[in-house]
Short mmCIF file of C-alpha atoms in Angstrom, two decimals:
data_model
loop_
_atom_site.label_atom_id
_atom_site.label_comp_id
_atom_site.label_asym_id
_atom_site.label_seq_id
_atom_site.Cartn_x
_atom_site.Cartn_y
_atom_site.Cartn_z
CA UNK A 1 80.58 163.16 -166.66
CA UNK A 2 83.51 163.78 -164.36
CA UNK A 3 82.30 164.07 -160.75
CA UNK A 4 84.38 167.17 -160.00
CA UNK A 5 82.99 168.98 -163.03
CA UNK A 6 79.47 167.94 -162.07
CA UNK A 7 79.97 169.32 -158.58
CA UNK A 8 81.11 172.65 -160.02
CA UNK A 9 77.99 173.25 -162.14
CA UNK A 10 75.77 174.53 -159.34
CA UNK A 11 78.38 176.88 -157.79
CA UNK A 12 78.97 178.32 -161.28
CA UNK A 13 75.24 178.96 -161.77
CA UNK A 14 75.07 180.67 -158.37
CA UNK A 15 78.08 182.80 -159.31
CA UNK A 16 76.38 183.87 -162.55
CA UNK A 17 73.10 184.74 -160.80
CA UNK A 18 75.08 186.61 -158.14
CA UNK A 19 76.88 188.62 -160.83
CA UNK A 20 73.64 189.40 -162.66
CA UNK A 21 71.88 190.56 -159.47
CA UNK A 22 74.77 192.80 -158.41
CA UNK A 23 77.14 193.97 -161.14
CA UNK A 24 74.89 193.79 -164.20
CA UNK A 25 71.48 194.87 -162.96
CA UNK A 26 72.14 196.35 -159.56
CA UNK A 27 68.96 194.76 -158.17
CA UNK A 28 70.87 194.05 -154.97
CA UNK A 29 72.83 197.13 -153.84
CA UNK A 30 76.51 196.58 -153.06
CA UNK A 31 76.11 197.48 -149.37
CA UNK A 32 73.92 194.36 -148.94
CA UNK A 33 75.98 191.93 -150.99
CA UNK A 34 79.23 192.94 -152.69
CA UNK A 35 79.60 191.92 -156.33
CA UNK A 36 81.78 188.94 -157.33
CA UNK A 37 84.27 191.32 -158.91
CA UNK A 38 84.58 193.32 -155.67
CA UNK A 39 85.24 190.05 -153.81
CA UNK A 40 87.82 189.11 -156.42
CA UNK A 41 89.58 192.46 -156.03
CA UNK A 42 89.59 192.05 -152.25
CA UNK A 43 90.97 188.53 -152.71
CA UNK A 44 93.78 189.82 -154.94
CA UNK A 45 94.69 192.55 -152.46
CA UNK A 46 94.72 190.17 -149.50
CA UNK A 47 96.75 187.65 -151.45
CA UNK A 48 99.29 190.20 -152.70
CA UNK A 49 99.88 191.86 -149.35
CA UNK A 50 100.41 188.39 -147.89
CA UNK A 51 97.78 188.68 -145.17
CA UNK A 52 95.53 185.98 -146.62
CA UNK A 53 98.37 183.43 -146.40
CA UNK A 54 99.39 184.45 -142.87
CA UNK A 55 95.78 184.52 -141.71
CA UNK A 56 95.08 181.11 -143.20
CA UNK A 57 98.22 179.63 -141.66
CA UNK A 58 97.57 181.06 -138.22
CA UNK A 59 93.94 179.89 -138.25
CA UNK A 60 95.08 176.46 -139.42
CA UNK A 61 97.59 176.27 -136.58
CA UNK A 62 95.00 177.21 -133.97
CA UNK A 63 92.38 174.86 -135.35
CA UNK A 64 94.82 171.96 -135.61
CA UNK A 65 96.18 172.53 -132.09
CA UNK A 66 92.70 172.78 -130.60
CA UNK A 67 91.54 169.79 -132.61
CA UNK A 68 94.53 167.59 -131.75
CA UNK A 69 94.21 168.32 -128.04
CA UNK A 70 90.47 167.62 -128.30
CA UNK A 71 91.17 164.29 -130.02
CA UNK A 72 93.79 163.33 -127.43
CA UNK A 73 91.29 163.99 -124.65
CA UNK A 74 88.09 162.79 -126.31
CA UNK A 75 89.19 159.49 -127.86
CA UNK A 76 90.47 157.84 -124.64
CA UNK A 77 87.61 159.35 -122.65
CA UNK A 78 85.09 158.21 -125.26
CA UNK A 79 86.49 154.68 -125.12
CA UNK A 80 86.13 154.72 -121.33
CA UNK A 81 82.56 156.03 -121.48
CA UNK A 82 81.56 153.55 -124.16
CA UNK A 83 83.11 150.61 -122.35
CA UNK A 84 82.30 151.24 -118.70
CA UNK A 85 78.65 151.54 -117.84
CA UNK A 86 79.65 153.12 -114.53
CA UNK A 87 81.73 155.83 -116.19
CA UNK A 88 78.87 156.45 -118.59
CA UNK A 89 76.23 156.69 -115.84
CA UNK A 90 78.41 158.92 -113.67
CA UNK A 91 79.16 161.43 -116.41
CA UNK A 92 75.82 161.42 -118.22
CA UNK A 93 74.49 164.70 -116.82
CA UNK A 94 77.85 166.46 -116.84
CA UNK A 95 78.31 165.85 -120.54
CA UNK A 96 74.64 166.45 -121.26
CA UNK A 97 74.79 169.90 -119.64
CA UNK A 98 78.23 170.97 -120.90
CA UNK A 99 77.72 169.92 -124.50
CA UNK A 100 75.02 172.42 -125.56
CA UNK A 101 76.90 175.44 -124.12
CA UNK A 102 78.19 177.44 -127.09
CA UNK A 103 82.00 177.71 -127.01
CA UNK A 104 81.63 181.49 -127.37
CA UNK A 105 80.01 181.59 -123.91
CA UNK A 106 83.27 180.35 -122.42
CA UNK A 107 85.22 183.41 -123.59
CA UNK A 108 85.31 185.16 -120.17
CA UNK A 109 86.70 182.04 -118.56
CA UNK A 110 89.05 181.40 -121.46
CA UNK A 111 90.55 184.84 -120.84
CA UNK A 112 90.76 184.27 -117.08
CA UNK A 113 92.37 180.85 -117.43
CA UNK A 114 94.54 181.20 -120.52
CA UNK A 115 94.97 184.95 -120.87
CA UNK A 116 94.46 186.93 -124.03
CA UNK A 117 95.92 185.21 -127.10
CA UNK A 118 96.75 181.80 -128.48
CA UNK A 119 95.82 179.76 -125.40
CA UNK A 120 92.28 181.14 -125.30
CA UNK A 121 91.77 180.64 -129.02
CA UNK A 122 92.90 177.03 -128.80
CA UNK A 123 90.63 176.48 -125.79
CA UNK A 124 87.57 177.75 -127.67
CA UNK A 125 88.31 175.55 -130.67
CA UNK A 126 88.97 172.62 -128.33
CA UNK A 127 85.51 173.10 -126.80
CA UNK A 128 83.94 173.01 -130.25
CA UNK A 129 85.79 169.85 -131.33
CA UNK A 130 85.80 167.79 -128.17
CA UNK A 131 82.15 166.79 -127.84
CA UNK A 132 81.50 165.39 -131.32
CA UNK A 133 84.66 163.28 -131.02
CA UNK A 134 83.71 162.13 -127.52
CA UNK A 135 80.13 161.23 -128.37
CA UNK A 136 80.97 159.42 -131.60
CA UNK A 137 83.82 157.44 -130.03
CA UNK A 138 81.68 156.38 -127.07
CA UNK A 139 78.88 155.44 -129.44
CA UNK A 140 81.18 153.38 -131.65
CA UNK A 141 82.55 151.53 -128.63
CA UNK A 142 79.04 150.86 -127.28
CA UNK A 143 77.86 149.52 -130.60
CA UNK A 144 80.71 147.05 -130.98
CA UNK A 145 79.03 143.74 -131.75
CA UNK A 146 79.11 141.46 -128.70
CA UNK A 147 80.18 138.57 -130.91
CA UNK A 148 83.58 140.24 -131.49
CA UNK A 149 84.29 140.82 -127.81
CA UNK A 150 83.07 137.33 -126.89
CA UNK A 151 85.26 135.84 -129.62
CA UNK A 152 88.24 137.70 -128.19
CA UNK A 153 87.53 136.46 -124.66
CA UNK A 154 87.14 132.84 -125.75
CA UNK A 155 90.45 133.18 -127.61
CA UNK A 156 92.10 134.19 -124.36
CA UNK A 157 92.29 137.98 -124.68
CA UNK A 158 92.28 140.05 -121.49
CA UNK A 159 89.89 142.97 -121.11
CA UNK A 160 92.62 145.44 -122.04
CA UNK A 161 93.67 143.39 -125.08
CA UNK A 162 90.03 143.13 -126.14
CA UNK A 163 89.68 146.90 -125.91
CA UNK A 164 92.88 147.55 -127.82
CA UNK A 165 92.67 144.87 -130.48
CA UNK A 166 88.93 144.49 -130.96
CA UNK A 167 86.81 147.34 -129.59
CA UNK A 168 88.93 150.23 -130.86
CA UNK A 169 89.32 148.84 -134.40
CA UNK A 170 85.58 148.06 -134.46
CA UNK A 171 84.81 151.62 -133.38
CA UNK A 172 87.28 153.21 -135.80
CA UNK A 173 84.70 154.24 -138.43
CA UNK A 174 82.73 156.09 -135.73
CA UNK A 175 85.90 157.66 -134.36
CA UNK A 176 86.75 159.00 -137.81
CA UNK A 177 83.23 160.38 -138.19
CA UNK A 178 83.70 162.11 -134.83
CA UNK A 179 87.00 163.60 -135.97
CA UNK A 180 85.41 164.82 -139.19
CA UNK A 181 82.53 166.52 -137.38
CA UNK A 182 84.92 167.76 -134.66
CA UNK A 183 87.25 169.59 -136.98
CA UNK A 184 84.27 171.08 -138.82
CA UNK A 185 82.88 172.52 -135.60
CA UNK A 186 86.39 173.62 -134.60
CA UNK A 187 86.54 175.65 -137.81
CA UNK A 188 83.11 177.11 -137.07
CA UNK A 189 84.56 178.40 -133.80
CA UNK A 190 87.44 180.32 -135.39
CA UNK A 191 85.66 183.67 -135.45
CA UNK A 192 84.75 183.36 -131.77
CA UNK A 193 88.26 182.11 -130.96
CA UNK A 194 89.94 184.97 -132.74
CA UNK A 195 87.78 187.59 -131.06
CA UNK A 196 90.10 187.34 -128.07
CA UNK A 197 93.40 189.12 -128.49
CA UNK A 198 94.32 187.68 -131.89
CA UNK A 199 95.95 190.00 -134.40
CA UNK A 200 95.73 187.58 -137.30
CA UNK A 201 93.71 184.63 -138.54
CA UNK A 202 90.73 184.31 -140.81
CA UNK A 203 88.28 184.98 -137.99
CA UNK A 204 90.22 188.12 -137.17
CA UNK A 205 90.19 189.06 -140.86
CA UNK A 206 86.40 188.70 -140.98
CA UNK A 207 85.94 190.69 -137.77
CA UNK A 208 88.15 193.61 -138.81
CA UNK A 209 86.73 193.69 -142.34
CA UNK A 210 83.21 193.75 -140.90
CA UNK A 211 84.04 196.60 -138.55
CA UNK A 212 85.36 198.59 -141.50
CA UNK A 213 82.28 197.73 -143.57
CA UNK A 214 84.54 195.92 -146.03
CA UNK A 215 82.12 193.10 -146.74
CA UNK A 216 84.09 191.89 -149.78
CA UNK A 217 87.12 191.04 -147.62
CA UNK A 218 84.84 189.40 -145.09
CA UNK A 219 83.53 187.11 -147.82
CA UNK A 220 87.09 186.22 -148.80
CA UNK A 221 87.73 185.19 -145.19
CA UNK A 222 84.51 183.21 -145.03
CA UNK A 223 85.27 181.36 -148.23
CA UNK A 224 88.82 180.60 -147.05
CA UNK A 225 87.41 178.92 -143.93
CA UNK A 226 85.01 177.01 -146.15
CA UNK A 227 87.80 175.81 -148.41
CA UNK A 228 89.87 174.64 -145.43
CA UNK A 229 86.85 172.69 -144.23
CA UNK A 230 86.46 171.12 -147.65
CA UNK A 231 90.11 170.10 -147.55
CA UNK A 232 89.77 168.40 -144.16
CA UNK A 233 86.60 166.70 -145.28
CA UNK A 234 88.46 165.31 -148.27
CA UNK A 235 91.28 164.01 -146.05
CA UNK A 236 88.88 162.28 -143.67
CA UNK A 237 86.92 160.78 -146.52
CA UNK A 238 90.18 159.33 -147.83
CA UNK A 239 90.83 157.87 -144.38
CA UNK A 240 87.33 156.36 -144.31
CA UNK A 241 87.90 154.75 -147.69
CA UNK A 242 91.07 153.14 -146.38
CA UNK A 243 88.88 151.15 -144.00
CA UNK A 244 87.91 148.61 -146.60
CA UNK A 245 86.00 146.14 -144.49
CA UNK B 1 89.12 117.77 -121.53
CA UNK B 2 86.13 116.44 -119.60
CA UNK B 3 83.04 118.39 -118.60
CA UNK B 4 80.44 117.77 -115.94
CA UNK B 5 77.13 119.61 -115.79
CA UNK B 6 75.34 118.90 -112.53
CA UNK B 7 71.68 119.85 -111.98
CA UNK B 8 72.05 122.92 -114.14
CA UNK B 9 69.12 125.33 -114.39
CA UNK B 10 69.15 128.61 -116.23
CA UNK B 11 66.51 131.30 -116.25
CA UNK B 12 66.48 134.85 -117.54
CA UNK B 13 64.42 137.77 -116.33
CA UNK B 14 62.46 139.08 -119.29
CA UNK B 15 60.05 142.01 -118.87
CA UNK B 16 59.77 141.38 -115.15
CA UNK B 17 58.95 137.70 -115.64
CA UNK B 18 61.27 134.83 -114.94
CA UNK B 19 61.78 132.75 -118.05
CA UNK B 20 63.12 129.23 -117.58
CA UNK B 21 65.46 128.32 -120.41
CA UNK B 22 66.95 124.97 -119.38
CA UNK B 23 66.05 122.71 -116.50
CA UNK B 24 67.83 120.01 -114.59
CA UNK B 25 70.63 119.35 -117.07
CA UNK B 26 73.02 116.57 -116.13
CA UNK B 27 75.67 115.67 -118.68
CA UNK B 28 79.13 114.32 -118.31
CA UNK B 29 81.43 114.60 -121.31
CA UNK B 30 84.57 112.50 -121.53
CA UNK B 31 87.94 113.67 -122.73
CA UNK B 32 88.11 113.37 -126.50
CA UNK B 33 84.41 112.71 -126.89
CA UNK B 34 82.40 114.19 -129.75
CA UNK B 35 79.06 115.10 -128.23
CA UNK B 36 76.15 116.66 -130.00
CA UNK B 37 73.23 118.49 -128.41
CA UNK B 38 70.08 118.52 -130.53
CA UNK B 39 66.78 120.14 -129.83
CA UNK B 40 64.14 122.40 -131.34
CA UNK B 41 64.96 126.08 -131.63
CA UNK B 42 64.52 127.92 -128.36
CA UNK B 43 65.21 124.80 -126.26
CA UNK B 44 68.25 126.42 -124.65
CA UNK B 45 70.96 124.36 -126.32
CA UNK B 46 72.96 127.46 -127.21
CA UNK B 47 72.60 128.62 -123.60
CA UNK B 48 74.09 125.34 -122.38
CA UNK B 49 77.03 125.80 -124.75
CA UNK B 50 77.53 129.42 -123.66
CA UNK B 51 77.57 128.32 -120.03
CA UNK B 52 80.21 125.71 -120.86
CA UNK B 53 82.24 128.46 -122.52
CA UNK B 54 81.89 130.71 -119.48
CA UNK B 55 79.97 133.34 -121.48
CA UNK B 56 76.85 132.75 -119.33
CA UNK B 57 76.36 131.37 -115.85
CA UNK B 58 73.91 128.80 -114.53
CA UNK B 59 71.18 130.05 -112.17
CA UNK B 60 71.43 126.77 -110.27
CA UNK B 61 73.81 123.84 -110.39
CA UNK B 62 77.44 123.46 -111.28
CA UNK B 63 79.57 123.24 -114.40
CA UNK B 64 83.11 121.99 -114.20
CA UNK B 65 85.90 121.22 -116.62
CA UNK B 66 88.47 118.64 -115.54
CA UNK B 67 87.06 118.98 -112.04
CA UNK B 68 87.49 122.77 -111.85
CA UNK B 69 84.43 125.02 -111.86
CA UNK B 70 83.96 127.14 -114.99
CA UNK B 71 84.24 130.79 -113.94
CA UNK B 72 84.66 132.57 -117.24
CA UNK B 73 85.89 132.23 -120.83
CA UNK B 74 89.19 130.44 -121.28
CA UNK B 75 91.44 129.80 -124.27
CA UNK B 76 91.24 126.11 -123.29
CA UNK B 77 87.69 126.12 -124.62
CA UNK B 78 87.55 127.28 -128.22
CA UNK B 79 84.18 128.60 -129.38
CA UNK B 80 82.77 128.67 -132.90
CA UNK B 81 79.72 130.89 -133.23
CA UNK B 82 76.70 130.41 -135.42
CA UNK B 83 76.90 133.96 -136.79
CA UNK B 84 80.01 135.13 -138.57
CA UNK B 85 82.38 136.22 -135.86
CA UNK B 86 85.62 136.94 -137.71
CA UNK B 87 87.18 140.33 -137.05
CA UNK B 88 86.34 142.14 -140.30
CA UNK B 89 89.34 144.50 -140.07
CA UNK B 90 91.84 141.63 -139.88
CA UNK B 91 93.07 139.43 -142.68
CA UNK B 92 92.44 135.68 -142.61
CA UNK B 93 95.99 135.17 -141.36
CA UNK B 94 95.65 137.74 -138.57
CA UNK B 95 92.25 136.39 -137.56
CA UNK B 96 93.65 132.91 -137.15
CA UNK B 97 96.75 134.21 -135.37
CA UNK B 98 94.67 136.23 -132.87
CA UNK B 99 94.76 133.72 -129.99
CA UNK B 100 98.54 133.17 -130.13
CA UNK B 101 98.98 136.93 -130.60
CA UNK B 102 97.25 137.79 -127.32
CA UNK B 103 99.22 135.02 -125.64
CA UNK B 104 102.43 136.78 -126.73
CA UNK B 105 103.69 134.27 -129.31
CA UNK B 106 106.11 136.08 -131.63
CA UNK B 107 105.05 137.06 -135.11
CA UNK B 108 107.03 134.50 -137.09
CA UNK B 109 105.83 131.54 -135.00
CA UNK B 110 102.20 132.53 -134.89
CA UNK B 111 102.06 133.15 -138.64
CA UNK B 112 103.68 129.78 -139.30
CA UNK B 113 101.12 128.15 -137.03
CA UNK B 114 98.27 130.07 -138.67
CA UNK B 115 99.46 128.99 -142.12
CA UNK B 116 99.33 125.34 -141.04
CA UNK B 117 95.69 125.75 -140.01
CA UNK B 118 94.86 127.67 -143.18
CA UNK B 119 96.13 124.66 -145.08
CA UNK B 120 94.20 122.28 -142.84
CA UNK B 121 90.92 123.99 -143.64
CA UNK B 122 91.82 124.25 -147.32
CA UNK B 123 92.16 128.01 -147.64
CA UNK B 124 95.75 128.36 -148.83
CA UNK B 125 96.04 131.44 -151.00
CA UNK B 126 93.51 133.40 -148.93
CA UNK B 127 95.94 134.40 -146.15
CA UNK B 128 95.69 138.09 -146.93
CA UNK B 129 92.00 138.25 -147.79
CA UNK B 130 89.57 140.06 -145.54
CA UNK B 131 86.44 138.26 -144.26
CA UNK B 132 84.12 140.27 -146.52
CA UNK B 133 85.88 138.77 -149.51
CA UNK B 134 85.03 135.21 -148.42
CA UNK B 135 81.90 133.09 -148.87
CA UNK B 136 79.90 131.90 -145.86
CA UNK B 137 81.52 128.46 -145.91
CA UNK B 138 85.00 129.94 -146.12
CA UNK B 139 84.27 132.26 -143.21
CA UNK B 140 83.24 129.33 -141.00
CA UNK B 141 86.37 127.43 -142.00
CA UNK B 142 88.44 130.40 -140.89
CA UNK B 143 86.45 130.55 -137.65
CA UNK B 144 87.22 126.87 -137.00
CA UNK B 145 90.87 127.42 -137.87
CA UNK B 146 90.97 130.44 -135.56
CA UNK B 147 89.62 128.36 -132.68
CA UNK B 148 92.00 125.45 -133.43
CA UNK B 149 95.10 127.62 -133.89
CA UNK B 150 94.80 128.55 -130.24
CA UNK B 151 95.30 124.85 -129.42
CA UNK B 152 92.30 124.56 -127.08
CA UNK B 153 91.57 121.34 -125.22
CA UNK B 154 87.97 121.41 -126.38
CA UNK B 155 85.91 122.95 -129.11
CA UNK B 156 82.42 124.30 -128.43
CA UNK B 157 80.47 124.74 -131.66
CA UNK B 158 77.14 126.52 -131.92
CA UNK B 159 75.41 125.49 -135.16
CA UNK B 160 78.43 126.65 -137.14
CA UNK B 161 77.14 125.24 -140.43
CA UNK B 162 73.49 126.31 -140.12
CA UNK B 163 73.76 129.15 -142.62
CA UNK B 164 75.49 127.07 -145.30
CA UNK B 165 74.05 125.22 -148.27
CA UNK B 166 73.76 121.42 -148.02
CA UNK B 167 76.78 120.65 -150.22
CA UNK B 168 79.10 122.94 -148.28
CA UNK B 169 77.66 121.77 -144.99
CA UNK B 170 78.33 118.10 -145.79
CA UNK B 171 81.84 118.89 -146.90
CA UNK B 172 82.62 120.82 -143.72
CA UNK B 173 81.09 118.08 -141.57
CA UNK B 174 83.47 115.56 -143.13
CA UNK B 175 86.39 117.92 -142.60
CA UNK B 176 85.40 118.43 -138.99
CA UNK B 177 85.34 114.68 -138.36
CA UNK B 178 88.77 114.38 -139.97
CA UNK B 179 90.14 117.27 -137.86
CA UNK B 180 88.65 115.74 -134.70
CA UNK B 181 90.31 112.40 -135.52
CA UNK B 182 93.66 114.12 -136.03
CA UNK B 183 93.57 116.54 -133.12
CA UNK B 184 91.83 114.50 -130.40
CA UNK B 185 89.91 117.45 -128.99
CA UNK B 186 86.71 117.17 -127.02
CA UNK B 187 83.97 118.61 -129.21
CA UNK B 188 80.53 119.72 -128.10
CA UNK B 189 78.43 120.50 -131.12
CA UNK B 190 75.01 122.14 -130.89
CA UNK B 191 72.60 121.76 -133.78
CA UNK B 192 68.90 121.47 -134.58
CA UNK B 193 69.77 119.27 -137.54
CA UNK B 194 69.38 115.59 -136.61
CA UNK B 195 71.23 114.39 -139.70
CA UNK B 196 74.19 116.53 -138.77
CA UNK B 197 74.23 115.29 -135.17
CA UNK B 198 74.07 111.62 -136.19
CA UNK B 199 76.74 112.11 -138.83
CA UNK B 200 79.19 113.77 -136.45
CA UNK B 201 78.83 112.67 -132.86
CA UNK B 202 79.77 109.76 -130.61
CA UNK B 203 76.75 110.62 -128.52
CA UNK B 204 73.65 112.65 -129.30
CA UNK B 205 71.83 114.25 -126.39
CA UNK B 206 68.24 115.18 -127.23
CA UNK B 207 66.61 118.15 -125.54
CA UNK B 208 62.91 118.92 -125.19
CA UNK B 209 61.08 122.08 -126.11
CA UNK B 210 61.49 125.10 -123.83
CA UNK B 211 62.39 124.87 -121.00
CA UNK B 212 64.97 122.42 -122.32
CA UNK B 213 65.31 119.14 -120.46
CA UNK B 214 67.22 116.06 -121.53
CA UNK B 215 64.81 113.55 -123.08
CA UNK B 216 67.25 110.89 -124.11
CA UNK B 217 70.78 110.27 -125.16
CA UNK B 218 71.98 108.03 -128.01
CA UNK B 219 75.36 106.38 -128.25
CA UNK B 220 76.35 106.10 -131.91
CA UNK B 221 78.81 103.35 -132.72
CA UNK B 222 78.80 103.65 -136.52
CA UNK B 223 82.14 103.69 -138.31
CA UNK B 224 83.36 107.08 -139.60
CA UNK B 225 83.11 108.64 -142.17
CA UNK B 226 79.45 107.64 -141.73
CA UNK B 227 77.25 106.53 -144.56
CA UNK B 228 74.08 108.58 -144.57
CA UNK B 229 72.26 105.93 -146.63
CA UNK B 230 72.96 103.00 -144.30
CA UNK B 231 69.86 101.53 -142.61
CA UNK B 232 71.35 102.08 -139.12
CA UNK B 233 71.93 105.75 -139.86
CA UNK B 234 68.41 106.19 -141.18
CA UNK B 235 66.92 104.35 -138.18
CA UNK B 236 68.77 106.54 -135.71
CA UNK B 237 67.62 109.65 -137.50
CA UNK B 238 64.03 108.39 -137.42
CA UNK B 239 64.17 107.61 -133.70
CA UNK B 240 65.63 110.98 -132.77
CA UNK B 241 63.32 112.90 -135.06
CA UNK B 242 60.24 111.18 -133.62
CA UNK B 243 61.39 112.18 -130.11
CA UNK B 244 61.74 115.78 -131.20
CA UNK B 245 58.32 115.84 -132.79
CA UNK B 246 56.54 114.70 -129.64
#
């Protein structure tokens, strides 16, 4: 059986059960969970008035900007931490303490530092993405088999050349895993990010729909975030498959 | 390239205890010599080779190459590891061209050079393969080619054929002798296989059980490629083996 079809069986069953419990029997009242048809109607409305497209695009922009900045900071820093025992020892507690702080807790500072709007949103997403990329990169660098670095040295490579030509390629699978997890967490931060002064975006859509008790539209926003995540996951899996060694 | 090891001791600290690995090693290796170090596993022969390469340092004593102390790894001393050490993300060609690449040799020249060594080790047609597509014997041929393509003055080899089947091992031993005759490099070859040492080397240095000390050294004058069935060969093997079994 085709893998895609196989993967669709379970969602379809859930959809049917959902429809039976809401539309057809009314076991679950619509104020707890809206029916699939109500979600569909909300989806059509949001699509036709164009807000779903704009919200998706603006969320994508924020997530990508936050994610790219996170990658630009976390990959070099991760390489440094993985390579230099001193850098690792010096920063151990700083990273250990900063990492568990939920990005949402940074909102007051985000507003103070970046004002209300795009800058703050990007900062929150950055905070969500940066640690998984950092930790995975450092881990990949640390785990590089000594035999590869020793081979490079005996072949005359300098420390910098060894890092660039041996350690980074060896750590690449871990770096990609970090990026995959990082963008996922970045997406999870969109609602928090768009709480601050945004007037569009999927997080904003969910927040406003919730405040107007329009749970069907909120579900549309949630699913849109989910689908974006699925798309990124697919892209990163393709990248992982390209590493054929 | 010549090497001198003078009163070399090496010990590691393991779980708070000092562990002596090799003791009082004195060896002098002449330029162009093919020397083999044999000994039981754990006798520290790999440690001696790693110290020669500059990957480890003696606790006591001195190691010098051409009169200069060894202070770290150098492209003058090519190393072939026992485990597979090829860069898995690079093709055969790019693995072999690695040394010249980091030295700044331009692409065309280093690929031409790499192709010559691919031919020398009999792997033409595999230029663009990745290491995972090669058998164990092929991987070690590439590793030897990678070390040679860097044009080192000496080759330090740590049981490079240990993981191979007998047929492949014998074939690669013959090829190594042929390469050594063509390239006039100093080779120091570590092995626990007496047959291999007697087949390859000008001189076999026998080490004792841990901590490794030199028991005896045998000069081997037999004509190459050596005949494993000749009485002299068999006698030498017997003598060395009986020393190791003591």
